[in-house]
Coordinates of N, CA and C and ligand atoms in Angstrom, one line a residue:
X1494 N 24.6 71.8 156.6 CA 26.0 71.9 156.6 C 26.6 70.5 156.0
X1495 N 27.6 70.7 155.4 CA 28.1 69.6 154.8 C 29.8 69.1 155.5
X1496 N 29.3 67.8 156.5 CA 30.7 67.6 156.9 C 31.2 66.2 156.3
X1497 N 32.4 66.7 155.6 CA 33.5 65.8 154.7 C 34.6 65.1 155.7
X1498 N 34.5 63.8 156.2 CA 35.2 63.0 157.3 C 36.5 62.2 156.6
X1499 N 37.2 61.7 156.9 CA 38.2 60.5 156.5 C 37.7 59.1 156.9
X1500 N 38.1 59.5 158.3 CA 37.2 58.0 158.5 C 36.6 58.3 159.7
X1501 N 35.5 57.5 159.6 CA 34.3 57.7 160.8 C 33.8 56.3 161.0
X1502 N 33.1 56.2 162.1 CA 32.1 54.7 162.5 C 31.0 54.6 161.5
X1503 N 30.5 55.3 161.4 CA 29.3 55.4 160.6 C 28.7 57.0 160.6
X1504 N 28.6 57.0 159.1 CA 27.9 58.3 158.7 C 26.7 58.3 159.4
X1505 N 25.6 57.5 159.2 CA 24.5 57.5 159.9 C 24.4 58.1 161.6
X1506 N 25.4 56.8 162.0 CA 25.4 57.2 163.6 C 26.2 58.4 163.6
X1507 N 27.1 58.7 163.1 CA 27.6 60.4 163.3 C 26.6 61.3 163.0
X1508 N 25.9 61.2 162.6 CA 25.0 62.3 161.8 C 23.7 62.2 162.9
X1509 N 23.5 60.7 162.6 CA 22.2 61.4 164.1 C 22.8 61.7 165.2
X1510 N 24.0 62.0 165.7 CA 24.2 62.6 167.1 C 24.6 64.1 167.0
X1511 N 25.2 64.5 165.6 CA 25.6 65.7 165.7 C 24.4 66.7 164.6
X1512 N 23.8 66.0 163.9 CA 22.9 67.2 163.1 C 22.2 68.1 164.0
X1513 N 22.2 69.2 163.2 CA 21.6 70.5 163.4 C 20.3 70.7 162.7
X1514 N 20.5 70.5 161.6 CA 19.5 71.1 160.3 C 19.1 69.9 159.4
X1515 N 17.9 69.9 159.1 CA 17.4 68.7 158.1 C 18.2 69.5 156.9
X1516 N 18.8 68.4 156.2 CA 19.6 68.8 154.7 C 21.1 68.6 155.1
X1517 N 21.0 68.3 156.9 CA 22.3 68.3 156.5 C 22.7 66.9 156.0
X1518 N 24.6 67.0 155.9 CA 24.9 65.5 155.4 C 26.3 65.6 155.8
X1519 N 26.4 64.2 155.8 CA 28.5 63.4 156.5 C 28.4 62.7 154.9
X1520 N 29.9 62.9 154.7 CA 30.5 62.3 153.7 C 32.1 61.6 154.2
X1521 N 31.8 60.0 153.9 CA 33.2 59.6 154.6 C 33.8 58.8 154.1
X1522 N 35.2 59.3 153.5 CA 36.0 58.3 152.8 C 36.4 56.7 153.1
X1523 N 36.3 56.5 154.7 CA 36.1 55.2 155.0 C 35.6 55.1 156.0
X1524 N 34.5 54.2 156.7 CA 33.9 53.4 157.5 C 34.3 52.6 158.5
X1525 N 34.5 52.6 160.0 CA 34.8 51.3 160.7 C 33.9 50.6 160.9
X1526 N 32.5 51.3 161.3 CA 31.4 50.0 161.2 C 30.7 50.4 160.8
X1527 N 30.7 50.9 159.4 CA 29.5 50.7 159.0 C 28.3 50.1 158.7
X1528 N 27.0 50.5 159.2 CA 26.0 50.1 158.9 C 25.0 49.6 157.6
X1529 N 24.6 48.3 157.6 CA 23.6 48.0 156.9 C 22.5 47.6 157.3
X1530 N 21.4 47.2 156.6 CA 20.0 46.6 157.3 C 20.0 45.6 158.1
X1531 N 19.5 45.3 158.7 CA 19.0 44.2 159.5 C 20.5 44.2 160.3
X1532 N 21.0 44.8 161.2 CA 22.2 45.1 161.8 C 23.2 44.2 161.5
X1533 N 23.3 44.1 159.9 CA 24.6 43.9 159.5 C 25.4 44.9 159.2
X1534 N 27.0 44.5 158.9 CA 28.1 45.4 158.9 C 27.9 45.8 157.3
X1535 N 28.3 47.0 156.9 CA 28.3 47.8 155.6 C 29.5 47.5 155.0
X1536 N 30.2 47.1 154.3 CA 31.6 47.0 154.3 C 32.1 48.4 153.7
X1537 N 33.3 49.1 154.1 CA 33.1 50.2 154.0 C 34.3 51.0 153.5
X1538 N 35.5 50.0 153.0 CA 36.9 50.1 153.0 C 36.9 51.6 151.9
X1539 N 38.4 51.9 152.1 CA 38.6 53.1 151.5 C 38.2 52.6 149.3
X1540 N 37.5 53.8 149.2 CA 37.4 53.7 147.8 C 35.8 53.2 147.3
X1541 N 35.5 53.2 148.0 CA 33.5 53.5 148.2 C 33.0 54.9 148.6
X1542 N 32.1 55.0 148.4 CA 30.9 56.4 148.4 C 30.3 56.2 149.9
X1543 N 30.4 56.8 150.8 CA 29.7 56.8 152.2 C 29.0 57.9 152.4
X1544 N 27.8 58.0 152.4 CA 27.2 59.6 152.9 C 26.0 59.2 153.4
X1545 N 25.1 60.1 154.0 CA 23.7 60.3 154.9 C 23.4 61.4 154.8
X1546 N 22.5 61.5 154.7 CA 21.3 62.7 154.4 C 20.6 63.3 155.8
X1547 N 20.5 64.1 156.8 CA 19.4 64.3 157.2 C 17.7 64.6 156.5
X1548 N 16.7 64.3 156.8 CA 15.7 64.6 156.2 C 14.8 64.9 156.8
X1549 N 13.6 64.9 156.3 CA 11.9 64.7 156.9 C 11.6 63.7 156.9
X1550 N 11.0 63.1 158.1 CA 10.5 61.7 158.0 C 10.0 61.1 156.7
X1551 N 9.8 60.8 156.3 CA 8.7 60.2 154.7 C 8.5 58.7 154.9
X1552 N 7.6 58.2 154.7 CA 7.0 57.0 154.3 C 7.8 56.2 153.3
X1553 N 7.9 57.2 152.3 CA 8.8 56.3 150.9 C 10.0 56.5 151.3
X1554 N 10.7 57.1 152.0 CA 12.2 57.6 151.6 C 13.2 56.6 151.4
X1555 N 12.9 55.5 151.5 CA 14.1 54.1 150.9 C 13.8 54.5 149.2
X1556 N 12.6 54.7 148.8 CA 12.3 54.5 147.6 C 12.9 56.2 146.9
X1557 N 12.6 57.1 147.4 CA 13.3 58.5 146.9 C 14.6 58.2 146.8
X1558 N 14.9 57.9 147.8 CA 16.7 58.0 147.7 C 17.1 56.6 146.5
X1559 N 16.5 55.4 146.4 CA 17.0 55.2 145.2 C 16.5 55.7 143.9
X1560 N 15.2 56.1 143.9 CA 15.2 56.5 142.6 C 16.5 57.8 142.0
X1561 N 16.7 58.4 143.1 CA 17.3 59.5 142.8 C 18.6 59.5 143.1
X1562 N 19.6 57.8 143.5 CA 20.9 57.4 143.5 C 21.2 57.1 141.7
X1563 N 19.4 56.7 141.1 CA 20.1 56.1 139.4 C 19.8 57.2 138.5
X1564 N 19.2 58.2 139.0 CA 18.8 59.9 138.0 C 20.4 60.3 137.9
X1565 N 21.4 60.3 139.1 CA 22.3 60.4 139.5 C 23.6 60.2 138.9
X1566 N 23.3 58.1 138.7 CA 24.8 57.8 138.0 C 24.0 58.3 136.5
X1567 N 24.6 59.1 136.2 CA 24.3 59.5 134.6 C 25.4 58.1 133.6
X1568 N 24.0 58.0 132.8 CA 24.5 57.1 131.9 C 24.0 55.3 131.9
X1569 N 23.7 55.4 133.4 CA 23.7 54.0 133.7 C 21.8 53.3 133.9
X1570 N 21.5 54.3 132.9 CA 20.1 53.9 133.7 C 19.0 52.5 132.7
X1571 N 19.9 52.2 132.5 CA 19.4 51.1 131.4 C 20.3 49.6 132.6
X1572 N 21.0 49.9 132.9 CA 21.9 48.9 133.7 C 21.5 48.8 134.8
X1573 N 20.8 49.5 135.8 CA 21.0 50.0 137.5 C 19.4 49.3 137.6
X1574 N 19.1 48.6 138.5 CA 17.4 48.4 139.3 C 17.4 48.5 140.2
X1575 N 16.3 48.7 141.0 CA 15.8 48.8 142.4 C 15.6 47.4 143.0
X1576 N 15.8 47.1 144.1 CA 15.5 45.9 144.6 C 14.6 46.3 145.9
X1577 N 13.7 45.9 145.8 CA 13.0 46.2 147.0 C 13.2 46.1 148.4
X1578 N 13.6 46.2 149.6 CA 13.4 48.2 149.1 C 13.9 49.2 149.0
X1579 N 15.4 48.7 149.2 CA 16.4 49.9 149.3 C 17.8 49.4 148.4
X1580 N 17.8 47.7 147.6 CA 19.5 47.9 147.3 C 19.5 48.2 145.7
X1581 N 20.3 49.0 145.2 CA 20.9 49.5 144.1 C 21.8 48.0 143.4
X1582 N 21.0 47.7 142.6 CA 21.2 46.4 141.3 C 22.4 47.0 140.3
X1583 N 23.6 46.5 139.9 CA 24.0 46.7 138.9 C 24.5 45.1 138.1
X1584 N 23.2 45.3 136.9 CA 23.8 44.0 136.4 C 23.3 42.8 137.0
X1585 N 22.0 42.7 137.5 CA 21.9 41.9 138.3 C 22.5 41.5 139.7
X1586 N 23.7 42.3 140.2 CA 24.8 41.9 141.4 C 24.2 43.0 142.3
X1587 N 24.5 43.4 143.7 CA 24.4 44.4 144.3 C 25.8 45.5 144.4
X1588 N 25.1 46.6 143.9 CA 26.3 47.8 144.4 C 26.0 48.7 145.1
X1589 N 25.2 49.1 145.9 CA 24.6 49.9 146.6 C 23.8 49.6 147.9
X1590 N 23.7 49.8 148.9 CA 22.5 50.1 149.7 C 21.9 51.3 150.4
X1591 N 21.0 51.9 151.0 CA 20.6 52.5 151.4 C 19.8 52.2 152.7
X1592 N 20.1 52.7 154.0 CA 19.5 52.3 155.2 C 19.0 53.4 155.5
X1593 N 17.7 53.5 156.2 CA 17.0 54.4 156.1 C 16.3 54.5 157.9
X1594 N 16.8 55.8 158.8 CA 16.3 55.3 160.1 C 15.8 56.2 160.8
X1595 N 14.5 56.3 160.9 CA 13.8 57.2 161.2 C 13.3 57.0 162.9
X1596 N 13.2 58.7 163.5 CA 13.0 58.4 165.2 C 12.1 59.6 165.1
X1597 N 10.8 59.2 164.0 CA 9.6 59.7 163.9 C 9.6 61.1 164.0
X1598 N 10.4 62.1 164.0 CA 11.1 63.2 163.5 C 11.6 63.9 162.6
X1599 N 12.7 63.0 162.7 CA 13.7 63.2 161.7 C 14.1 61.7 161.3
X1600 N 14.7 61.7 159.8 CA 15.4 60.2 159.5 C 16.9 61.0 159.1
X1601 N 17.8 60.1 159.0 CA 18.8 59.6 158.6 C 18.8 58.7 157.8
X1602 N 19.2 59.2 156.5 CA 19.1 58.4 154.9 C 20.8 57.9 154.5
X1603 N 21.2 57.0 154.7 CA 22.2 56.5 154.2 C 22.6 56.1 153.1
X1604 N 23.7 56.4 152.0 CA 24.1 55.5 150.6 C 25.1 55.3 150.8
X1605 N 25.2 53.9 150.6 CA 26.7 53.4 150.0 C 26.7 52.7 148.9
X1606 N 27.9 53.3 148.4 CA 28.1 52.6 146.9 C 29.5 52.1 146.5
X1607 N 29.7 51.0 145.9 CA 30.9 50.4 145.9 C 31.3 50.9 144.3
X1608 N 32.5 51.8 144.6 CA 33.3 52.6 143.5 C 34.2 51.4 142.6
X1609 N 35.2 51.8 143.6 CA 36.9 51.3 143.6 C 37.0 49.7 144.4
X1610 N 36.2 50.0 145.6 CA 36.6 49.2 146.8 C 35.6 47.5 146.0
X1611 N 36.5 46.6 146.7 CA 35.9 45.2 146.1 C 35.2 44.6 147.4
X1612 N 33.7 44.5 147.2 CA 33.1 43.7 148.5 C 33.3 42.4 148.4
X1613 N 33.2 41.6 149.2 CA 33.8 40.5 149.6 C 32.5 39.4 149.2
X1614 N 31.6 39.6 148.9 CA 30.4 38.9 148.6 C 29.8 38.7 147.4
X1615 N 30.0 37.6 146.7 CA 29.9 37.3 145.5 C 29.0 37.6 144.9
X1616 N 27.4 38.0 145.5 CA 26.6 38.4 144.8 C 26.5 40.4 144.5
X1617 N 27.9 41.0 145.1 CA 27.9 42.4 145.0 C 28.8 42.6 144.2
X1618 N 29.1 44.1 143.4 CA 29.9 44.2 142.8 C 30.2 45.5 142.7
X1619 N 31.0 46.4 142.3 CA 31.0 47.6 142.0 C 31.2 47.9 140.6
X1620 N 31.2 49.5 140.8 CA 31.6 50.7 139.5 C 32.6 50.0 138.9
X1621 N 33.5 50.0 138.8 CA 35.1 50.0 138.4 C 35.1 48.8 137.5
X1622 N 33.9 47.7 137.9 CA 34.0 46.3 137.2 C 33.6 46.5 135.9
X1623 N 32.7 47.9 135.7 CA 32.3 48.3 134.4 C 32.7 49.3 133.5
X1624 N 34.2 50.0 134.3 CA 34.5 51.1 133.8 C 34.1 52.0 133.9
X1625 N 33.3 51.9 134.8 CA 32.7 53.7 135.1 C 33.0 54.1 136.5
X1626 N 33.8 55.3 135.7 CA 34.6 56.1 136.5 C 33.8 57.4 137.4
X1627 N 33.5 57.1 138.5 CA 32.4 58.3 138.8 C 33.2 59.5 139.3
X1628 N 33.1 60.5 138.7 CA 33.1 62.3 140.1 C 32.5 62.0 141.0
X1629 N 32.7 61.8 142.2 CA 31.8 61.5 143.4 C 31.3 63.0 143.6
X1630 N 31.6 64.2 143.2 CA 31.5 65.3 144.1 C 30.6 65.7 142.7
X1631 N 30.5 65.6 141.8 CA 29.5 65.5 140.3 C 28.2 64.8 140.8
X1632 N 28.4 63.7 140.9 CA 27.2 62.8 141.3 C 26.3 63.3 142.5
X1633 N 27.1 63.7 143.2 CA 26.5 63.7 144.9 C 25.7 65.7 144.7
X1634 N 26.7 66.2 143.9 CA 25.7 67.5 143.6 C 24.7 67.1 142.4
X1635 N 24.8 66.1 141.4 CA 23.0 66.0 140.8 C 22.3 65.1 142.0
X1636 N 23.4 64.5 142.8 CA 21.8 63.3 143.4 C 21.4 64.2 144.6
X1637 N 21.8 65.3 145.3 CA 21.0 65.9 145.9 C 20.1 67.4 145.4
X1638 N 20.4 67.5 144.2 CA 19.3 68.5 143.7 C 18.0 67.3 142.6
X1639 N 18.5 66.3 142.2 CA 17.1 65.6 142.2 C 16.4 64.8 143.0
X1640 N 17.2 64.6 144.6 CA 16.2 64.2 145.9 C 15.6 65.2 146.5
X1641 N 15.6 66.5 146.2 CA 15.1 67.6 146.7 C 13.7 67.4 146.0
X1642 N 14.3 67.4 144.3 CA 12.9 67.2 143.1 C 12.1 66.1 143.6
X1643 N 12.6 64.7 143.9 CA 11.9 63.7 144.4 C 11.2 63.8 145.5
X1644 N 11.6 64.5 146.3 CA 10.8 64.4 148.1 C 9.2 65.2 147.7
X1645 N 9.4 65.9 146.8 CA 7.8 67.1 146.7 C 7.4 66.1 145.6
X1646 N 8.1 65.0 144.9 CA 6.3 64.5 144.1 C 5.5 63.3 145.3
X1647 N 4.5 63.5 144.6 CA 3.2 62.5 145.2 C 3.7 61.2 145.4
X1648 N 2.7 60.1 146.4 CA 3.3 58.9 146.8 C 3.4 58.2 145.6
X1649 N 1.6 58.7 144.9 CA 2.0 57.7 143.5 C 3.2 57.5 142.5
X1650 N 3.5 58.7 142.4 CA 3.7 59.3 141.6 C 5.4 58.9 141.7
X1651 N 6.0 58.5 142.8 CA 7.2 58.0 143.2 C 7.2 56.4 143.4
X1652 N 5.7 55.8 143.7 CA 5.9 54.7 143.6 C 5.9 53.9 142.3
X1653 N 5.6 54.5 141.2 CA 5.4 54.8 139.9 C 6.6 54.6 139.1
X1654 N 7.2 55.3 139.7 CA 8.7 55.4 139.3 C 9.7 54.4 139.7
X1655 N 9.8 54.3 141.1 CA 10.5 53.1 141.3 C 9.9 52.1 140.7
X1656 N 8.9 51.5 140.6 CA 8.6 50.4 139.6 C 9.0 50.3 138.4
X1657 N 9.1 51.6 137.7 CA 9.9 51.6 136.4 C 11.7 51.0 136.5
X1658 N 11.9 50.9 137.9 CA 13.4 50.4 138.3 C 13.3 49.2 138.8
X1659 N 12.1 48.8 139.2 CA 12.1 47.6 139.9 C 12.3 46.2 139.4
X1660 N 13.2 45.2 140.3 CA 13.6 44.2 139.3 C 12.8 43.0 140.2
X1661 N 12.4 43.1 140.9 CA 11.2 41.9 141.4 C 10.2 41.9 140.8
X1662 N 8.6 42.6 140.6 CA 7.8 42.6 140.4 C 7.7 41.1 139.2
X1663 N 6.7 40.5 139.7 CA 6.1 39.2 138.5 C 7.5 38.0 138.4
X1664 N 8.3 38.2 139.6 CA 9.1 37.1 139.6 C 9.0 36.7 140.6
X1665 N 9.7 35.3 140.9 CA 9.6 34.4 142.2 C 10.6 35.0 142.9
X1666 N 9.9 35.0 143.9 CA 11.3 35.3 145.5 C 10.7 34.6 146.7
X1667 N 12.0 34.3 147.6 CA 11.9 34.1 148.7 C 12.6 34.8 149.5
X1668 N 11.8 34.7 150.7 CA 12.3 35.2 152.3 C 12.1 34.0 153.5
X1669 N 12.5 34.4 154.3 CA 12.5 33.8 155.6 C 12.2 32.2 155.3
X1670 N 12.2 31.2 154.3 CA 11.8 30.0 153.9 C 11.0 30.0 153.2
X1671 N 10.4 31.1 153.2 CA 8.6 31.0 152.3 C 8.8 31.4 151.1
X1672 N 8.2 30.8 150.0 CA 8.1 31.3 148.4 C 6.8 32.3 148.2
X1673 N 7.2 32.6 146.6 CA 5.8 33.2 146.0 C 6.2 34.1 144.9
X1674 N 5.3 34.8 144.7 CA 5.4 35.7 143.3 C 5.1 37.4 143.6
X1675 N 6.1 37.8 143.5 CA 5.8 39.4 143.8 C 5.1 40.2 142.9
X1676 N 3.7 40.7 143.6 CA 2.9 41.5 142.7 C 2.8 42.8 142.2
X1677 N 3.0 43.6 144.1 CA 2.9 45.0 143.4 C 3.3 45.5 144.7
X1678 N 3.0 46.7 144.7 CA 3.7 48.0 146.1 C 3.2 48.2 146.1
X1679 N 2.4 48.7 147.3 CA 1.1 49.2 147.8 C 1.6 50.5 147.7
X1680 N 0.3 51.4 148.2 CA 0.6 52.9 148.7 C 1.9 52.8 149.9
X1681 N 1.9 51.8 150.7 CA 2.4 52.0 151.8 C 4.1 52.0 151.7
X1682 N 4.0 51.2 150.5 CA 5.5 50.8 150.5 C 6.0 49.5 150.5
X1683 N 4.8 48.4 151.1 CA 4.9 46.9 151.2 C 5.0 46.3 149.8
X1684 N 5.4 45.5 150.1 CA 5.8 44.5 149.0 C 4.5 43.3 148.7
X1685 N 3.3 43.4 148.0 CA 2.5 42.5 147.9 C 2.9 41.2 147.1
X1686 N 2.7 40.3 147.6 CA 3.4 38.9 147.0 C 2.4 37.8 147.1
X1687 N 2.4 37.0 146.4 CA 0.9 36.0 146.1 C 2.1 34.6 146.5
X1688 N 1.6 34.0 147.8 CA 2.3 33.3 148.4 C 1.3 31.8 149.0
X1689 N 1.3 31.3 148.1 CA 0.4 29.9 148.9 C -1.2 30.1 148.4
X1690 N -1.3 30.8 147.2 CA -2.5 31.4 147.4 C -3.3 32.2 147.3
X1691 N -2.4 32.8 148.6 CA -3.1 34.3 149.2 C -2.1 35.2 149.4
X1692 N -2.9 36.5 149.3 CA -1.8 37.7 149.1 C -1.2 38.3 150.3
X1693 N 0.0 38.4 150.4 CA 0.8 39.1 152.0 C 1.6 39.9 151.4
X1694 N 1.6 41.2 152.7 CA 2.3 42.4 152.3 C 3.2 42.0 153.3
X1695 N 4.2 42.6 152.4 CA 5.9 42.1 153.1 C 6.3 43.8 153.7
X1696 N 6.7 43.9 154.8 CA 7.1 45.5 155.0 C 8.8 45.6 154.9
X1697 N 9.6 44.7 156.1 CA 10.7 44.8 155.5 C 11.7 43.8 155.6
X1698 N 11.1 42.7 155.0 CA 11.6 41.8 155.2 C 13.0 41.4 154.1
X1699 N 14.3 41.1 154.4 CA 15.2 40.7 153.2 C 14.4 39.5 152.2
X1700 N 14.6 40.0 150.8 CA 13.5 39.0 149.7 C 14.8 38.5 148.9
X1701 N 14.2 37.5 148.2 CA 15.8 37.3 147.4 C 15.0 36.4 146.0
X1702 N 15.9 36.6 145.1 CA 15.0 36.2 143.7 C 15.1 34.9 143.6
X1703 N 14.2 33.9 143.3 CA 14.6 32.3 143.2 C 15.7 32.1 142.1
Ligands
BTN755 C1 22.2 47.8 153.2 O1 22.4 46.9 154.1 O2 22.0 47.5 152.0 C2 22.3 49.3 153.5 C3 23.7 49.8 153.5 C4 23.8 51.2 153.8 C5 25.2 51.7 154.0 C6 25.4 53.1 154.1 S1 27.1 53.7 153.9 C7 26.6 55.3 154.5 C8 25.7 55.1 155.6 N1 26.4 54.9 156.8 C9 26.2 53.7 157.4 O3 26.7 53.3 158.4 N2 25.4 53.0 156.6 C10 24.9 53.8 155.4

């Protein structure tokens, strides 16, 4: 079922208390607390994209859902990267994220995308700054008939793909104080980075490009 809100706390948290059915989804014109990773706030003001997916657990599912947020914005796919492992790049700035929360059952797949609305953080940006004007109700019917197509291919075969989006790989980043050079994505999903040396898989740690 598809429920279309005004304003809600969070799509996520509404959605894991009231779903029924894997497939379903909350769509919410504005956010009071919306959620982001590492329990920061989403910012979530009117004139942004808020929705959640119920799903199947998956391994990759940060990586499905963005591959299939930039199949989506038609037109933009020369502009749009993946950041490992879940934020939607436009231009090098962030416009997107996706929080992904799984209770080994079921997950709850979240997108938000900055349309209209101006985030307050200098390294984000939205749609509007480039003139693209999205159908949200256009986009949201191709990006869930090609997350359907994405959920049934293979791990490789998705990890494959996001790397074709990925804007880390063979550049310097840091996290938590530590440097190094990002190599590759495992099967698992980690982030392999050549740090001091020696090679460490990052699972979900915030990375940031030097
Ligand atoms: C991030 O920190 O980059 C992830 C942000 C995810 C935000 C979306 S907006 C729709 C859904 N509901 C939430 O409360 N959060 C996600």
């Amino acid at each position: 079922m598809i429920h279309i809100i005004n304003r809600i706390s969070s799509t996520n948290a509404w959605l894991s208390s009231y779903f029924t059915d894997i497939g379903d989804i909350a769509i919410a014109r504005e956010q009071i607390r919306g959620k982001g990773r590492g329990n920061r706030v989403w910012e979530s003001s009117l004139g942004g994209l808020y929705f959640s997916i119920i799903s199947s657990s998956h391994l990759l599912l940060p990586f499905i859902i963005g591959i299939s947020v930039i199949q989506a914005l038609a037109g933009l796919e020369n502009r749009l990267r993946l950041k490992w492992p879940n934020d939607i790049i436009l231009d090098g700035k962030k416009v997107g994220g996706i929080l992904c929360e799984d209770d080994g059952k079921h997950a709850v797949a979240g997108i938000g995308i900055n349309l209209n609305n101006t985030p307050s953080f200098p390294e984000s940006t939205n749609l509007a700054s480039i003139g693209y004007d999205m159908d949200e109700y256009r986009f949201l019917e191709s990006f869930f008939m090609v997350f359907r197509e994405n959920l049934q291919r293979s791990n490789k075969d998705i990890i494959s793909r996001f790397r074709d989006y990925d804007c880390l790989l063979g550049r310097d980043i840091y996290w938590d104080g530590v440097t190094g050079i990002a190599k590759s994505i495992n099967s698992d999903g980690s982030l392999e980075v050549l740090s001091d040396d020696k090679l460490v898989n990052l699972y979900s740690e915030d990375v940031h490009l030097e």
